[in-house]
């Protein structure tokens, strides 16, 4: 029982920290262009070949 008194608030605190970090990444625009990097890898850069 003593372990639960420590682990439950610790788990809730870590979950809240993860939620705050996710909100921070949303606010900083980390997910604005999810397809951009995935499609850029498929095409050659014309400046490198010349």
PDB file of N, CA and C in Angstrom:
ATOM      1  N   UNK A   1       0.822  -1.200   0.000  1.00  0.00           N
ATOM      2  CA  UNK A   1       0.000   0.000   0.000  1.00  0.00           C
ATOM      3  C   UNK A   1       0.863   1.260   0.000  1.00  0.00           C
ATOM      4  N   UNK A   2       1.989   1.204   0.706  1.00  0.00           N
ATOM      5  CA  UNK A   2       2.876   2.370   0.733  1.00  0.00           C
ATOM      6  C   UNK A   2       3.471   2.651  -0.643  1.00  0.00           C
ATOM      7  N   UNK A   3       3.688   1.590  -1.416  1.00  0.00           N
ATOM      8  CA  UNK A   3       4.241   1.783  -2.750  1.00  0.00           C
ATOM      9  C   UNK A   3       3.235   2.488  -3.649  1.00  0.00           C
ATOM     10  N   UNK A   4       1.951   2.163  -3.498  1.00  0.00           N
ATOM     11  CA  UNK A   4       0.928   2.819  -4.306  1.00  0.00           C
ATOM     12  C   UNK A   4       0.816   4.300  -3.978  1.00  0.00           C
ATOM     13  N   UNK A   5       1.029   4.646  -2.724  1.00  0.00           N
ATOM     14  CA  UNK A   5       0.962   6.044  -2.314  1.00  0.00           C
ATOM     15  C   UNK A   5       2.073   6.859  -2.978  1.00  0.00           C
ATOM     16  N   UNK A   6       3.134   6.210  -3.360  1.00  0.00           N
ATOM     17  CA  UNK A   6       4.226   6.892  -4.053  1.00  0.00           C
ATOM     18  C   UNK A   6       4.070   6.803  -5.573  1.00  0.00           C
ATOM     19  N   UNK A   7       3.703   5.623  -6.066  1.00  0.00           N
ATOM     20  CA  UNK A   7       3.700   5.401  -7.500  1.00  0.00           C
ATOM     21  C   UNK A   7       2.533   6.068  -8.232  1.00  0.00           C
ATOM     22  N   UNK A   8       1.374   6.144  -7.637  1.00  0.00           N
ATOM     23  CA  UNK A   8       0.218   6.754  -8.306  1.00  0.00           C
ATOM     24  C   UNK A   8       0.443   8.247  -8.536  1.00  0.00           C
ATOM     25  N   UNK A   9       0.839   9.026  -7.536  1.00  0.00           N
ATOM     26  CA  UNK A   9       1.122  10.446  -7.822  1.00  0.00           C
ATOM     27  C   UNK A   9       2.310  10.642  -8.770  1.00  0.00           C
ATOM     28  N   UNK A  10       3.286   9.755  -8.697  1.00  0.00           N
ATOM     29  CA  UNK A  10       4.423   9.845  -9.604  1.00  0.00           C
ATOM     30  C   UNK A  10       3.983   9.596 -11.047  1.00  0.00           C
ATOM     31  N   UNK A  11       3.140   8.597 -11.266  1.00  0.00           N
ATOM     32  CA  UNK A  11       2.640   8.309 -12.605  1.00  0.00           C
ATOM     33  C   UNK A  11       1.766   9.455 -13.128  1.00  0.00           C
ATOM     34  N   UNK A  12       0.940  10.015 -12.281  1.00  0.00           N
ATOM     35  CA  UNK A  12       0.106  11.151 -12.688  1.00  0.00           C
ATOM     36  C   UNK A  12       0.963  12.375 -13.015  1.00  0.00           C
ATOM     37  N   UNK A  13       1.978  12.592 -12.237  1.00  0.00           N
ATOM     38  CA  UNK A  13       2.880  13.717 -12.495  1.00  0.00           C
ATOM     39  C   UNK A  13       3.644  13.562 -13.798  1.00  0.00           C
ATOM     40  N   UNK A  14       4.122  12.349 -14.080  1.00  0.00           N
ATOM     41  CA  UNK A  14       4.832  12.125 -15.332  1.00  0.00           C
ATOM     42  C   UNK A  14       3.894  12.231 -16.529  1.00  0.00           C
ATOM     43  N   UNK A  15       2.668  11.777 -16.376  1.00  0.00           N
ATOM     44  CA  UNK A  15       1.683  11.920 -17.446  1.00  0.00           C
ATOM     45  C   UNK A  15       1.368  13.376 -17.715  1.00  0.00           C
ATOM     46  N   UNK A  16       1.237  14.160 -16.670  1.00  0.00           N
ATOM     47  CA  UNK A  16       0.977  15.599 -16.835  1.00  0.00           C
ATOM     48  C   UNK A  16       2.177  16.288 -17.484  1.00  0.00           C
ATOM     49  N   UNK A  17       3.378  15.876 -17.107  1.00  0.00           N
ATOM     50  CA  UNK A  17       4.584  16.439 -17.713  1.00  0.00           C
ATOM     51  C   UNK A  17       4.643  16.112 -19.203  1.00  0.00           C
ATOM     52  N   UNK A  18       4.293  14.897 -19.573  1.00  0.00           N
ATOM     53  CA  UNK A  18       4.283  14.516 -20.984  1.00  0.00           C
ATOM     54  C   UNK A  18       3.220  15.305 -21.747  1.00  0.00           C
ATOM     55  N   UNK A  19       2.079  15.528 -21.138  1.00  0.00           N
ATOM     56  CA  UNK A  19       1.016  16.301 -21.786  1.00  0.00           C
ATOM     57  C   UNK A  19       1.439  17.760 -21.980  1.00  0.00           C
ATOM     58  N   UNK A  20       2.097  18.320 -20.999  1.00  0.00           N
ATOM     59  CA  UNK A  20       2.602  19.686 -21.132  1.00  0.00           C
ATOM     60  C   UNK A  20       3.675  19.789 -22.211  1.00  0.00           C
ATOM     61  N   UNK A  21       4.548  18.795 -22.275  1.00  0.00           N
ATOM     62  CA  UNK A  21       5.586  18.793 -23.301  1.00  0.00           C
ATOM     63  C   UNK A  21       4.966  18.673 -24.686  1.00  0.00           C
ATOM     64  N   UNK A  22       3.932  17.847 -24.842  1.00  0.00           N
ATOM     65  CA  UNK A  22       3.247  17.715 -26.119  1.00  0.00           C
ATOM     66  C   UNK A  22       2.587  19.036 -26.512  1.00  0.00           C
ATOM     67  N   UNK A  23       1.972  19.716 -25.571  1.00  0.00           N
ATOM     68  CA  UNK A  23       1.382  21.024 -25.849  1.00  0.00           C
ATOM     69  C   UNK A  23       2.433  22.040 -26.260  1.00  0.00           C
ATOM     70  N   UNK A  24       3.601  21.960 -25.650  1.00  0.00           N
ATOM     71  CA  UNK A  24       4.695  22.863 -25.997  1.00  0.00           C
ATOM     72  C   UNK A  24       5.174  22.613 -27.426  1.00  0.00           C
ATOM     73  N   UNK A  25       5.268  21.332 -27.825  1.00  0.00           N
ATOM     74  CA  UNK A  25       5.693  21.036 -29.186  1.00  0.00           C
ATOM     75  C   UNK A  25       4.645  21.479 -30.204  1.00  0.00           C
ATOM     76  N   UNK A  26       3.373  21.367 -29.864  1.00  0.00           N
ATOM     77  CA  UNK A  26       2.324  21.860 -30.755  1.00  0.00           C
ATOM     78  C   UNK A  26       2.421  23.370 -30.923  1.00  0.00           C
ATOM     79  N   UNK A  27       2.689  24.065 -29.837  1.00  0.00           N
ATOM     80  CA  UNK A  27       2.787  25.521 -29.885  1.00  0.00           C
ATOM     81  C   UNK A  27       3.992  26.010 -30.665  1.00  0.00           C
ATOM     82  N   UNK A  28       5.056  25.227 -30.709  1.00  0.00           N
ATOM     83  CA  UNK A  28       6.268  25.631 -31.423  1.00  0.00           C
ATOM     84  C   UNK A  28       6.279  25.191 -32.871  1.00  0.00           C
ATOM     85  N   UNK A  29       5.198  24.570 -33.347  1.00  0.00           N
ATOM     86  CA  UNK A  29       5.093  24.229 -34.760  1.00  0.00           C
ATOM     87  C   UNK A  29       5.872  23.006 -35.183  1.00  0.00           C
ATOM     88  N   UNK A  30       6.067  22.051 -34.315  1.00  0.00           N
ATOM     89  CA  UNK A  30       6.818  20.855 -34.656  1.00  0.00           C
ATOM     90  C   UNK A  30       6.093  19.976 -35.670  1.00  0.00           C
ATOM     91  N   UNK A  31       4.783  20.098 -35.759  1.00  0.00           N
ATOM     92  CA  UNK A  31       3.990  19.209 -36.605  1.00  0.00           C
ATOM     93  C   UNK A  31       3.342  19.958 -37.772  1.00  0.00           C
ATOM     94  N   UNK A  32       3.920  21.072 -38.183  1.00  0.00           N
ATOM     95  CA  UNK A  32       3.318  21.885 -39.238  1.00  0.00           C
ATOM     96  C   UNK A  32       3.422  21.248 -40.615  1.00  0.00           C
ATOM     97  N   UNK A  33       4.504  20.554 -40.918  1.00  0.00           N
ATOM     98  CA  UNK A  33       4.714  19.986 -42.247  1.00  0.00           C
ATOM     99  C   UNK A  33       5.122  18.519 -42.135  1.00  0.00           C
ATOM    100  N   UNK A  34       4.197  17.628 -41.781  1.00  0.00           N
ATOM    101  CA  UNK A  34       4.588  16.235 -41.587  1.00  0.00           C
ATOM    102  C   UNK A  34       4.923  15.507 -42.889  1.00  0.00           C
ATOM    103  N   UNK A  35       4.396  15.947 -44.038  1.00  0.00           N
ATOM    104  CA  UNK A  35       4.675  15.268 -45.300  1.00  0.00           C
ATOM    105  C   UNK A  35       5.907  15.830 -46.003  1.00  0.00           C
ATOM    106  N   UNK A  36       6.375  16.978 -45.594  1.00  0.00           N
ATOM    107  CA  UNK A  36       7.480  17.625 -46.292  1.00  0.00           C
ATOM    108  C   UNK A  36       8.756  16.810 -46.305  1.00  0.00           C
ATOM    109  N   UNK A  37       9.214  16.378 -45.162  1.00  0.00           N
ATOM    110  CA  UNK A  37      10.453  15.606 -45.096  1.00  0.00           C
ATOM    111  C   UNK A  37      10.280  14.233 -45.724  1.00  0.00           C
ATOM    112  N   UNK A  38       9.092  13.674 -45.635  1.00  0.00           N
ATOM    113  CA  UNK A  38       8.864  12.354 -46.211  1.00  0.00           C
ATOM    114  C   UNK A  38       8.911  12.397 -47.733  1.00  0.00           C
ATOM    115  N   UNK A  39       8.474  13.470 -48.339  1.00  0.00           N
ATOM    116  CA  UNK A  39       8.518  13.547 -49.802  1.00  0.00           C
ATOM    117  C   UNK A  39       9.852  14.084 -50.301  1.00  0.00           C
ATOM    118  N   UNK A  40      10.550  14.872 -49.512  1.00  0.00           N
ATOM    119  CA  UNK A  40      11.848  15.416 -49.944  1.00  0.00           C
ATOM    120  C   UNK A  40      12.887  14.325 -50.109  1.00  0.00           C
ATOM    121  N   UNK A  41      12.779  13.242 -49.369  1.00  0.00           N
ATOM    122  CA  UNK A  41      13.779  12.186 -49.456  1.00  0.00           C
ATOM    123  C   UNK A  41      13.679  11.421 -50.778  1.00  0.00           C
ATOM    124  N   UNK A  42      12.532  11.518 -51.453  1.00  0.00           N
ATOM    125  CA  UNK A  42      12.320  10.767 -52.685  1.00  0.00           C
ATOM    126  C   UNK A  42      12.909  11.440 -53.916  1.00  0.00           C
ATOM    127  N   UNK A  43      13.207  12.730 -53.843  1.00  0.00           N
ATOM    128  CA  UNK A  43      13.651  13.477 -55.019  1.00  0.00           C
ATOM    129  C   UNK A  43      15.078  13.967 -54.824  1.00  0.00           C
ATOM    130  N   UNK A  44      15.845  13.951 -55.936  1.00  0.00           N
ATOM    131  CA  UNK A  44      17.218  14.447 -55.896  1.00  0.00           C
ATOM    132  C   UNK A  44      17.245  15.963 -55.825  1.00  0.00           C
ATOM    133  N   UNK A  45      18.258  16.485 -55.192  1.00  0.00           N
ATOM    134  CA  UNK A  45      18.464  17.927 -55.163  1.00  0.00           C
ATOM    135  C   UNK A  45      19.225  18.333 -56.415  1.00  0.00           C
ATOM    136  N   UNK A  46      18.651  19.145 -57.281  1.00  0.00           N
ATOM    137  CA  UNK A  46      19.332  19.482 -58.541  1.00  0.00           C
ATOM    138  C   UNK A  46      20.631  20.260 -58.340  1.00  0.00           C
ATOM    139  N   UNK A  47      20.808  20.944 -57.230  1.00  0.00           N
ATOM    140  CA  UNK A  47      22.024  21.720 -56.993  1.00  0.00           C
ATOM    141  C   UNK A  47      23.224  20.814 -56.729  1.00  0.00           C
ATOM    142  N   UNK A  48      23.004  19.620 -56.167  1.00  0.00           N
ATOM    143  CA  UNK A  48      24.110  18.718 -55.853  1.00  0.00           C
ATOM    144  C   UNK A  48      24.678  18.035 -57.097  1.00  0.00           C
ATOM    145  N   UNK A  49      23.865  17.841 -58.142  1.00  0.00           N
ATOM    146  CA  UNK A  49      24.290  17.097 -59.310  1.00  0.00           C
ATOM    147  C   UNK A  49      25.032  17.949 -60.320  1.00  0.00           C
ATOM    148  N   UNK A  50      25.018  19.249 -60.206  1.00  0.00           N
ATOM    149  CA  UNK A  50      25.668  20.081 -61.220  1.00  0.00           C
ATOM    150  C   UNK A  50      27.044  20.511 -60.836  1.00  0.00           C
TER     151      UNK A  50
END
